[in-house]
């Protein structure tokens, strides 16, 4: 049976390649994608009121999860901001999902803009298969969130937004270069994000 220590490869020696990969991984991490995605969609679809609701949703979908991970890092139960250990993800993901679901419930109750509410539901829906897969395999959340964001933007704002999909292979490369994931894990993450988030957003908006 593979131990958790064996499941996390040693980080590669620092090079220009890995330094670039680190900048991409950190710059396009899920939190940052969500912090851009929500106000972008909210502002373009609903103006200032949409931005306000987007910031509310971002509090639960990005800020609270970051605080949860940071708390784990301070306690020593989480090794890094990207939660490299698969088993640790199994304890954190349900907390993050609860935070996202809470924001969805509030937005439904207060009649928030439809596309923003659907987007939050899409975020939650994409985490469900990710959590299930993570029981056995460390699928990439980076590529799942990025691909889901691109698909949802394209559904809401038009197909030209699919051009942002060019960033997804770059993100996947960075995760593989840093030995945080295999190429297959990044590909499956992208597929899960596109299907789960995209279909949920399309059906719920």
Coordinates of C-alpha atoms in Angstrom, one line a residue:
X1 CA 0.0 0.0 0.0
X2 CA 1.4 3.4 -0.9
X3 CA 2.1 5.7 2.0
X4 CA 1.3 9.3 2.0
X5 CA 5.0 10.2 2.2
X6 CA 5.6 8.1 -0.9
X7 CA 2.6 9.7 -2.7
X8 CA 4.2 13.2 -2.6
X9 CA 7.4 13.3 -4.7
X10 CA 10.3 15.5 -3.6
X11 CA 10.2 19.0 -5.1
X12 CA 12.5 19.5 -8.0
X13 CA 15.7 21.4 -7.7
X14 CA 15.2 25.1 -8.3
X15 CA 15.8 26.1 -11.9
X16 CA 14.5 28.8 -14.2
X17 CA 12.0 26.2 -15.4
X18 CA 10.7 25.5 -11.9
X19 CA 10.8 29.1 -11.0
X20 CA 8.5 29.9 -13.9
X21 CA 6.3 27.0 -13.0
X22 CA 6.0 28.2 -9.4
X23 CA 5.0 31.7 -10.6
X24 CA 2.3 30.2 -12.8
X25 CA 1.1 27.8 -10.1
X26 CA 0.9 30.5 -7.5
X27 CA -0.5 33.2 -9.8
X28 CA -3.2 31.1 -11.3
X29 CA -4.1 29.1 -8.2
X30 CA -7.8 28.5 -7.6
X31 CA -8.2 31.3 -5.1
X32 CA -6.9 33.9 -7.6
X33 CA -9.0 32.5 -10.4
X34 CA -12.2 32.7 -8.3
X35 CA -11.3 36.3 -7.1
X36 CA -11.1 37.4 -10.7
X37 CA -14.0 35.3 -12.1
X38 CA -16.7 36.3 -9.7
X39 CA -16.3 40.1 -10.0
X40 CA -15.7 39.9 -13.8
X41 CA -18.9 38.0 -14.4
X42 CA -20.9 40.0 -11.8
X43 CA -19.7 43.3 -13.2
X44 CA -20.2 42.5 -16.9
X45 CA -23.7 41.0 -16.3
X46 CA -25.1 43.1 -13.6
X47 CA -23.0 46.2 -13.0
X48 CA -22.2 47.4 -9.5
X49 CA -24.8 45.3 -7.8
X50 CA -23.3 42.3 -9.5
X51 CA -19.8 43.2 -8.2
X52 CA -21.2 43.5 -4.7
X53 CA -22.8 40.0 -4.8
X54 CA -19.6 38.7 -6.4
X55 CA -17.5 40.0 -3.5
X56 CA -19.9 38.3 -1.1
X57 CA -19.6 35.0 -2.9
X58 CA -15.8 35.4 -3.1
X59 CA -15.7 35.7 0.6
X60 CA -17.0 32.2 1.0
X61 CA -15.5 30.6 -2.1
X62 CA -12.0 32.0 -1.9
X63 CA -11.3 33.9 1.3
X64 CA -12.7 31.5 3.8
X65 CA -11.0 28.5 2.1
X66 CA -7.7 30.4 2.2
X67 CA -8.2 31.0 5.9
X68 CA -9.0 27.3 6.5
X69 CA -5.8 26.3 4.7
X70 CA -3.8 28.9 6.5
X71 CA -5.1 27.7 9.8
X72 CA -3.9 24.2 8.9
X73 CA -0.5 25.5 8.0
X74 CA -0.1 27.3 11.3
X75 CA -1.1 24.1 13.1
X76 CA 1.3 22.1 11.1
X77 CA -1.4 19.8 9.7
X78 CA -1.1 21.3 6.2
X79 CA 2.3 21.5 4.5
X80 CA 1.7 24.1 1.9
X81 CA -0.9 26.5 0.5
X82 CA -1.7 24.1 -2.4
X83 CA -2.3 21.2 0.0
X84 CA 0.0 18.7 -1.7
X85 CA -0.9 15.7 0.4
X86 CA -3.9 13.9 -0.9
X87 CA -5.1 12.6 2.5
X88 CA -5.1 16.2 3.9
X89 CA -7.3 17.3 1.0
X90 CA -10.0 14.8 2.2
X91 CA -10.3 16.7 5.5
X92 CA -10.2 20.2 4.0
X93 CA -12.5 19.8 1.0
X94 CA -15.7 19.2 3.0
X95 CA -15.0 22.4 5.0
X96 CA -14.5 24.3 1.8
X97 CA -17.6 22.8 0.2
X98 CA -19.6 23.8 3.3
X99 CA -18.5 27.4 3.0
X100 CA -19.4 27.5 -0.7
X101 CA -22.8 25.9 0.0
X102 CA -23.5 28.4 2.7
X103 CA -23.0 31.3 0.3
X104 CA -25.2 29.6 -2.2
X105 CA -28.0 29.2 0.3
X106 CA -27.8 32.9 1.3
X107 CA -27.8 34.0 -2.3
X108 CA -30.8 31.9 -3.1
X109 CA -32.6 33.3 0.0
X110 CA -31.8 36.9 -0.8
X111 CA -32.6 36.5 -4.6
X112 CA -29.0 37.3 -5.8
X113 CA -28.4 37.6 -9.5
X114 CA -29.1 34.4 -11.3
X115 CA -25.8 33.9 -13.1
X116 CA -23.8 34.5 -9.9
X117 CA -25.9 32.1 -7.9
X118 CA -25.5 29.5 -10.7
X119 CA -21.8 30.1 -10.7
X120 CA -21.5 29.4 -7.0
X121 CA -23.5 26.3 -7.4
X122 CA -21.2 25.2 -10.2
X123 CA -18.2 25.7 -7.9
X124 CA -19.8 23.4 -5.4
X125 CA -20.8 20.8 -8.0
X126 CA -17.3 20.6 -9.4
X127 CA -15.9 19.9 -5.9
X128 CA -18.2 16.8 -5.5
X129 CA -16.5 14.6 -8.1
X130 CA -13.1 16.1 -7.1
X131 CA -13.7 14.9 -3.5
X132 CA -14.7 11.5 -4.6
X133 CA -11.7 11.0 -6.9
X134 CA -9.4 12.3 -4.3
X135 CA -10.2 9.3 -2.1
X136 CA -8.0 7.3 -4.5
X137 CA -6.1 9.8 -6.6
X138 CA -4.9 13.4 -6.3
X139 CA -6.7 15.1 -9.2
X140 CA -5.7 18.7 -10.0
X141 CA -7.9 21.4 -8.5
X142 CA -5.9 24.0 -10.3
X143 CA -6.9 22.8 -13.8
X144 CA -10.4 22.0 -12.6
X145 CA -11.1 25.5 -11.4
X146 CA -9.4 27.2 -14.4
X147 CA -11.3 25.1 -17.0
X148 CA -14.6 25.4 -15.1
X149 CA -14.1 29.2 -15.0
X150 CA -13.5 29.4 -18.8
X151 CA -16.5 27.3 -19.7
X152 CA -18.8 29.3 -17.4
X153 CA -17.6 32.6 -18.8
X154 CA -18.2 31.3 -22.3
X155 CA -21.7 30.2 -21.5
X156 CA -22.6 33.5 -19.8
X157 CA -20.7 36.0 -22.0
X158 CA -20.0 34.3 -25.3
X159 CA -17.7 31.8 -27.0
X160 CA -14.8 34.2 -27.4
X161 CA -14.0 33.7 -23.7
X162 CA -13.0 30.1 -24.6
X163 CA -9.7 31.7 -25.8
X164 CA -8.8 31.9 -22.1
X165 CA -8.7 28.1 -22.2
X166 CA -5.1 28.5 -23.6
X167 CA -4.1 29.1 -20.0
X168 CA -5.2 25.6 -18.9
X169 CA -2.4 23.6 -20.5
X170 CA 0.0 26.2 -19.1
X171 CA -1.3 25.7 -15.6
X172 CA -1.2 21.9 -16.1
X173 CA 2.4 22.1 -17.2
X174 CA 3.3 24.1 -14.1
X175 CA 1.7 21.5 -11.8
X176 CA 3.6 18.7 -13.6
X177 CA 6.9 20.6 -13.6
X178 CA 6.7 21.1 -9.8
X179 CA 5.9 17.4 -9.4
X180 CA 2.6 18.2 -7.7
X181 CA 0.6 16.2 -10.2
X182 CA 1.0 13.9 -13.2
X183 CA -0.1 14.9 -16.6
X184 CA -3.1 12.6 -16.3
X185 CA -4.2 14.2 -13.0
X186 CA -4.2 17.7 -14.6
X187 CA -6.1 16.4 -17.7
X188 CA -8.7 14.7 -15.5
X189 CA -9.0 17.8 -13.4
X190 CA -9.6 19.9 -16.5
X191 CA -12.3 17.5 -17.7
X192 CA -14.0 17.4 -14.4
X193 CA -14.1 21.2 -14.1
X194 CA -15.4 21.6 -17.6
X195 CA -18.2 19.0 -17.3
X196 CA -19.3 19.5 -13.7
X197 CA -19.1 23.2 -13.5
X198 CA -20.2 23.8 -17.1
X199 CA -23.2 21.6 -17.0
X200 CA -24.3 22.8 -13.6
X201 CA -24.0 26.4 -14.6
X202 CA -25.8 25.9 -17.9
X203 CA -28.7 24.1 -16.1
X204 CA -29.0 26.4 -13.1
X205 CA -28.8 29.9 -14.7

